[in-house]
Amino acid sequence: MVDFYTEPGEDTPEIELDSAQGRFRIRGKSFPENAVTVFKPLIDKLEAVLPRLNGARLQVDFDLTYFNSSSAKALMRLAQILDDHAGEGVAVEVNWHYPSDDEALQEFGEDLAEDMAAATFRFAPYTHTR
Amino acid sequence: MDIQLALKNKHDLDQSNVLVAYNGYLSEKVLVSLAEILRQKLELDQFGYNLTKRAFGLFCEQAQNIIRYSADRMVVGDGETVQYGNGLITVGYADDGVFVMCGNVIDKTNRRIVEQRLQELQNMDEGELRRYYKAKLRSESEAQSQGASVGLIEVVRRSTYPIEYDFIPYGDSTLFFCIKAYA
């Protein structure tokens, strides 16, 4: 059962949280003027679901091509929540997907990784098609 | 306004290599459409992935600042309200890239805090800006400023040349505040 799903919008990402499969994915672009409206329902759901995943694995895929500062704030908050639960027994494995020549995305991944000491954090650069 | 003046405005903008110009009340929806046109045009111009993305990002952050902080506002609707901020957006070709210039009116009383913040940011090097940005993202509640300072940090950080800004008298109690950044 999928716990949480939102379709991608013009300025919002596709989000899927499936605790039964141990998968959580955010993909696309995220630049709504107020990212709280997009991320608050997700954060509430995550906080409800994560305690039940103690001892289990959660694969997290951040696969974003662009996000604004408001969304960056929300991502930082997500990382903190995930890491808190990683510390309490959820095996959190993060994949940070980014175009290999996108320094800004790579740097933000590094900044997130610093805050996710209890999780496994893997950089997953890809060559983009253009 | 007569047609001749409108045409003169267009002529002046074209002469200044302006790609997108928008003046008036701005909503998130309009912002998204303009950002998409800008992205497509810069891709067609073959500016490359990184410059196009930087311009897109500078445009979004600056235009969102107009929606949030312009002192000239329009709020419409009941239940789900739509916020419009009045401002001026100009995006155009610079010597070796693109400039993004956005401005809006602010109350005179806000000048000191905004100017002080910009000066602090301009005195930081790349590493300091990166650490400061992260620290600001982590500081939980900035409810009042809706993350304004993080948007400004991002603009200063991503601009390939130092940003330029000005506060120009505009009305009795307001100033026109404008930032020009480069991608």
Coordinates of C-alpha atoms in Angstrom, one line a residue:
Chain A
M1 CA 0.0 0.0 0.0
V2 CA 1.3 3.4 -0.9
D3 CA 1.2 5.7 2.1
F4 CA 1.6 8.9 0.3
Y5 CA 1.6 9.9 -3.4
T6 CA 1.5 13.3 -5.2
E7 CA 1.6 13.7 -8.9
P8 CA 4.3 16.0 -10.3
G9 CA 3.1 19.5 -11.0
E10 CA 4.5 22.4 -12.9
D11 CA 6.5 23.6 -9.9
T12 CA 6.2 20.6 -7.6
P13 CA 7.8 17.1 -7.5
E14 CA 6.4 13.7 -7.7
I15 CA 6.5 12.2 -4.3
E16 CA 5.9 8.5 -3.4
L17 CA 6.2 6.9 0.0
D18 CA 5.6 3.2 0.2
S19 CA 6.5 1.8 3.6
A20 CA 5.5 -1.8 2.7
Q21 CA 8.1 -1.8 -0.1
G22 CA 10.5 0.3 2.0
R23 CA 10.7 3.0 -0.6
F24 CA 10.5 6.8 -0.5
R25 CA 11.1 8.8 -3.6
I26 CA 11.0 12.5 -4.5
R27 CA 11.5 13.2 -8.2
G28 CA 11.5 16.2 -10.6
K29 CA 11.5 20.0 -9.8
S30 CA 10.4 21.7 -6.7
F31 CA 10.0 25.5 -6.7
P32 CA 6.7 26.5 -5.2
E33 CA 6.7 29.9 -3.6
N34 CA 5.8 28.3 -0.3
A35 CA 7.2 24.8 -0.1
V36 CA 5.6 24.2 3.3
T37 CA 2.2 23.6 1.7
V38 CA 3.7 20.8 -0.4
F39 CA 6.0 19.2 2.2
K40 CA 4.0 19.5 5.4
P41 CA 1.5 16.7 4.6
L42 CA 4.5 14.5 3.6
I43 CA 6.4 15.2 6.8
D44 CA 3.3 14.5 8.8
K45 CA 2.9 11.1 7.0
L46 CA 6.6 10.3 7.4
E47 CA 6.5 11.0 11.1
A48 CA 3.5 8.6 11.5
V49 CA 5.1 5.9 9.4
L50 CA 8.7 5.9 10.4
P51 CA 8.3 4.5 14.0
R52 CA 6.7 1.4 12.5
L53 CA 9.8 0.8 10.3
N54 CA 12.2 0.1 13.2
G55 CA 14.4 -2.8 12.2
A56 CA 13.3 -2.5 8.5
R57 CA 14.9 -0.9 5.6
L58 CA 13.9 2.4 3.9
Q59 CA 15.4 3.3 0.5
V60 CA 15.2 7.0 -0.1
D61 CA 15.7 8.4 -3.6
F62 CA 16.2 12.1 -4.0
D63 CA 16.0 12.6 -7.7
L64 CA 15.5 16.4 -8.2
T65 CA 16.8 18.5 -11.0
Y66 CA 16.0 21.9 -9.5
F67 CA 14.6 23.2 -6.2
N68 CA 14.3 26.7 -4.8
S69 CA 15.4 27.9 -1.3
S70 CA 12.0 27.3 0.2
S71 CA 12.1 23.6 -0.9
A72 CA 15.8 23.3 0.2
K73 CA 14.6 24.2 3.7
A74 CA 12.0 21.4 3.5
L75 CA 14.6 18.9 2.2
M76 CA 16.9 19.8 5.1
R77 CA 14.0 19.1 7.5
L78 CA 13.2 15.8 5.8
A79 CA 16.9 14.8 6.2
Q80 CA 16.8 15.6 9.9
I81 CA 13.6 13.5 10.4
L82 CA 15.0 10.5 8.4
D83 CA 18.3 10.7 10.3
D84 CA 16.6 10.8 13.7
H85 CA 14.8 7.6 12.8
A86 CA 17.9 6.0 11.3
G87 CA 19.4 6.6 14.7
E88 CA 16.5 4.8 16.3
G89 CA 16.7 1.6 14.2
V90 CA 15.4 2.2 10.7
A91 CA 18.0 1.3 8.1
V92 CA 17.8 4.4 6.0
E93 CA 19.7 4.3 2.7
V94 CA 19.7 7.5 0.7
N95 CA 20.5 7.8 -3.0
W96 CA 21.3 11.4 -4.1
H97 CA 20.7 11.5 -7.8
Y98 CA 22.1 14.4 -9.8
P99 CA 23.6 15.3 -13.2
S100 CA 27.3 14.7 -12.9
D101 CA 28.2 18.3 -14.0
D102 CA 25.7 19.9 -11.6
E103 CA 28.0 21.3 -8.9
A104 CA 25.1 23.0 -7.0
L105 CA 23.2 19.8 -6.6
Q106 CA 26.3 17.9 -5.7
E107 CA 27.2 20.4 -3.0
F108 CA 23.7 20.4 -1.6
G109 CA 23.9 16.6 -1.4
E110 CA 27.2 16.9 0.5
D111 CA 25.5 19.4 2.9
L112 CA 22.6 16.9 3.5
A113 CA 25.0 14.0 3.9
E114 CA 26.8 15.9 6.7
D115 CA 23.5 15.9 8.6
M116 CA 22.7 12.2 8.0
A117 CA 25.4 10.5 10.0
A118 CA 23.1 7.6 11.0
A119 CA 21.9 6.9 7.5
T120 CA 23.8 5.4 4.6
F121 CA 24.3 8.2 2.0
R122 CA 25.2 7.4 -1.5
F123 CA 25.9 9.8 -4.4
A124 CA 24.4 8.7 -7.7
P125 CA 25.6 11.0 -10.4
Y126 CA 24.2 10.4 -13.9
T127 CA 25.1 11.8 -17.3
H128 CA 22.2 13.8 -18.6
T129 CA 21.0 13.5 -22.1
R130 CA 21.6 17.0 -23.4
Chain B
M1 CA -0.5 55.8 -22.3
D2 CA -0.5 56.2 -26.0
I3 CA 0.7 53.7 -28.6
Q4 CA 3.8 55.6 -29.4
L5 CA 5.0 55.5 -25.8
A6 CA 4.2 51.8 -25.6
L7 CA 6.2 51.2 -28.7
K8 CA 9.1 53.4 -27.4
N9 CA 9.1 51.2 -24.3
K10 CA 9.3 48.1 -26.4
H11 CA 12.0 49.6 -28.6
D12 CA 14.1 50.6 -25.5
L13 CA 13.8 47.0 -24.0
D14 CA 14.7 45.4 -27.4
Q15 CA 17.7 47.8 -27.7
S16 CA 18.8 46.7 -24.2
N17 CA 18.7 43.0 -25.2
V18 CA 15.8 42.2 -22.9
L19 CA 14.4 38.8 -23.2
V20 CA 11.5 39.0 -20.7
A21 CA 10.0 42.1 -19.2
Y22 CA 7.1 42.1 -16.9
N23 CA 5.6 44.9 -14.9
G24 CA 2.6 44.6 -12.6
Y25 CA 1.0 42.1 -10.3
L26 CA 2.7 38.8 -10.3
S27 CA 1.4 35.4 -9.2
E28 CA 3.0 32.1 -8.8
K29 CA 1.3 30.8 -11.9
V30 CA 2.7 33.6 -14.1
L31 CA 6.1 33.1 -12.5
V32 CA 6.1 29.4 -13.5
S33 CA 5.1 30.3 -17.1
L34 CA 7.7 33.0 -17.5
A35 CA 10.4 30.7 -16.0
E36 CA 9.6 28.0 -18.5
I37 CA 9.8 30.4 -21.4
L38 CA 13.1 31.7 -20.1
R39 CA 14.4 28.1 -19.8
Q40 CA 13.4 27.1 -23.3
K41 CA 14.8 30.3 -24.9
L42 CA 18.2 29.9 -23.1
E43 CA 18.3 26.3 -24.2
L44 CA 17.6 27.2 -27.8
D45 CA 20.3 29.9 -27.5
Q46 CA 22.6 27.0 -26.5
F47 CA 23.8 28.6 -23.2
G48 CA 24.4 25.2 -21.7
Y49 CA 23.0 23.4 -18.8
N50 CA 24.6 25.2 -15.9
L51 CA 24.1 28.8 -17.1
T52 CA 20.5 28.0 -18.0
K53 CA 19.8 26.5 -14.6
R54 CA 21.5 29.4 -12.8
A55 CA 19.3 31.9 -14.7
F56 CA 16.2 29.9 -14.0
G57 CA 17.1 29.7 -10.3
L58 CA 17.9 33.5 -10.0
F59 CA 14.6 34.2 -11.8
C60 CA 12.6 32.1 -9.5
E61 CA 14.1 33.3 -6.2
Q62 CA 13.9 37.0 -7.2
A63 CA 10.4 36.8 -8.7
Q64 CA 9.2 34.9 -5.5
N65 CA 10.6 37.8 -3.5
I66 CA 8.4 40.1 -5.4
I67 CA 5.3 37.9 -4.6
R68 CA 6.3 37.8 -1.0
Y69 CA 7.7 41.1 -0.1
S70 CA 6.4 43.8 -2.5
A71 CA 4.7 46.5 -0.4
D72 CA 2.2 46.9 -3.3
R73 CA 0.0 43.8 -3.0
M74 CA -3.3 42.3 -4.1
V75 CA -4.9 39.5 -2.2
V76 CA -7.8 37.8 -3.9
G77 CA -10.3 35.0 -3.1
D78 CA -11.9 33.5 -0.1
G79 CA -10.8 30.2 1.4
E80 CA -7.8 29.6 -0.9
T81 CA -6.4 33.1 -1.4
V82 CA -4.0 34.1 -4.1
Q83 CA -1.3 36.5 -3.3
Y84 CA 0.0 38.9 -5.9
G85 CA 3.0 41.2 -5.5
N86 CA 3.5 44.1 -7.8
G87 CA 7.0 44.3 -9.3
L88 CA 9.2 44.7 -12.3
I89 CA 11.1 41.9 -13.9
T90 CA 13.7 42.3 -16.6
V91 CA 15.8 39.5 -17.9
G92 CA 18.2 40.0 -20.8
Y93 CA 21.5 39.2 -22.4
A94 CA 24.6 40.5 -20.7
D95 CA 28.2 40.5 -22.1
D96 CA 28.8 36.8 -21.7
G97 CA 25.6 35.5 -20.2
V98 CA 22.3 36.7 -18.8
F99 CA 21.2 39.2 -16.3
V100 CA 18.1 38.9 -14.0
M101 CA 16.9 42.1 -12.5
C102 CA 13.9 42.3 -10.3
G103 CA 12.5 45.1 -8.2
N104 CA 9.5 46.1 -6.1
V105 CA 8.5 48.8 -3.7
I106 CA 9.2 48.4 0.0
D107 CA 8.5 50.6 3.0
K108 CA 11.3 53.0 3.7
T109 CA 11.5 51.6 7.2
N110 CA 12.7 48.3 5.8
R111 CA 15.6 49.6 3.9
R112 CA 18.1 49.5 6.8
I113 CA 17.6 45.8 7.5
V114 CA 17.6 44.7 3.8
E115 CA 20.7 46.8 3.0
Q116 CA 22.6 45.5 6.1
R117 CA 21.8 41.9 5.1
L118 CA 22.9 42.4 1.6
Q119 CA 26.2 44.0 2.7
E120 CA 26.9 41.1 5.1
L121 CA 26.2 38.6 2.2
Q122 CA 28.4 40.5 -0.2
N123 CA 31.3 40.4 2.2
M124 CA 31.2 36.6 2.4
D125 CA 33.3 34.3 0.3
E126 CA 31.9 31.2 -1.4
G127 CA 32.5 28.9 1.5
E128 CA 31.0 31.3 4.0
L129 CA 27.9 31.7 1.9
R130 CA 27.5 28.0 1.6
R131 CA 27.8 27.5 5.4
Y132 CA 25.5 30.5 6.1
Y133 CA 22.9 29.2 3.7
K134 CA 22.9 25.8 5.3
A135 CA 22.7 27.3 8.8
K136 CA 19.7 29.5 7.7
L137 CA 18.0 26.5 6.2
R138 CA 18.3 24.6 9.4
S139 CA 17.2 27.3 11.7
E140 CA 13.7 26.1 12.2
S141 CA 11.2 28.9 12.2
E142 CA 11.6 32.0 10.1
A143 CA 7.8 32.2 9.8
Q144 CA 7.8 35.9 9.8
S145 CA 10.2 36.3 6.9
Q146 CA 9.0 33.2 5.1
G147 CA 12.6 32.3 4.3
A148 CA 13.5 35.7 2.8
S149 CA 17.0 35.6 3.9
V150 CA 17.6 32.2 2.4
G151 CA 16.3 33.4 -1.0
L152 CA 18.7 36.4 -0.9
I153 CA 21.6 34.2 0.1
E154 CA 20.9 32.0 -2.9
V155 CA 20.8 35.0 -5.2
V156 CA 24.1 36.3 -4.0
R157 CA 25.6 32.9 -4.0
R158 CA 24.5 31.9 -7.6
S159 CA 25.3 35.2 -9.3
T160 CA 28.4 34.8 -11.4
Y161 CA 29.3 38.5 -10.9
P162 CA 28.7 40.5 -7.7
I163 CA 25.0 41.5 -7.5
E164 CA 24.1 45.2 -7.9
Y165 CA 21.3 46.7 -6.0
D166 CA 19.7 50.1 -5.3
F167 CA 17.0 51.8 -3.3
I168 CA 15.4 54.6 -5.3
P169 CA 12.8 57.0 -3.8
Y170 CA 9.4 56.0 -5.0
G171 CA 6.4 57.6 -3.4
D172 CA 6.2 59.3 0.1
S173 CA 6.9 56.3 2.3
T174 CA 8.2 53.7 -0.1
L175 CA 11.4 53.0 -2.1
F176 CA 11.9 51.0 -5.3
F177 CA 14.3 48.2 -4.3
C178 CA 16.0 46.4 -7.1
I179 CA 18.6 43.6 -7.4
K180 CA 20.5 42.8 -10.6
A181 CA 22.2 39.3 -10.7
Y182 CA 24.1 37.6 -13.4
A183 CA 24.0 34.0 -14.8

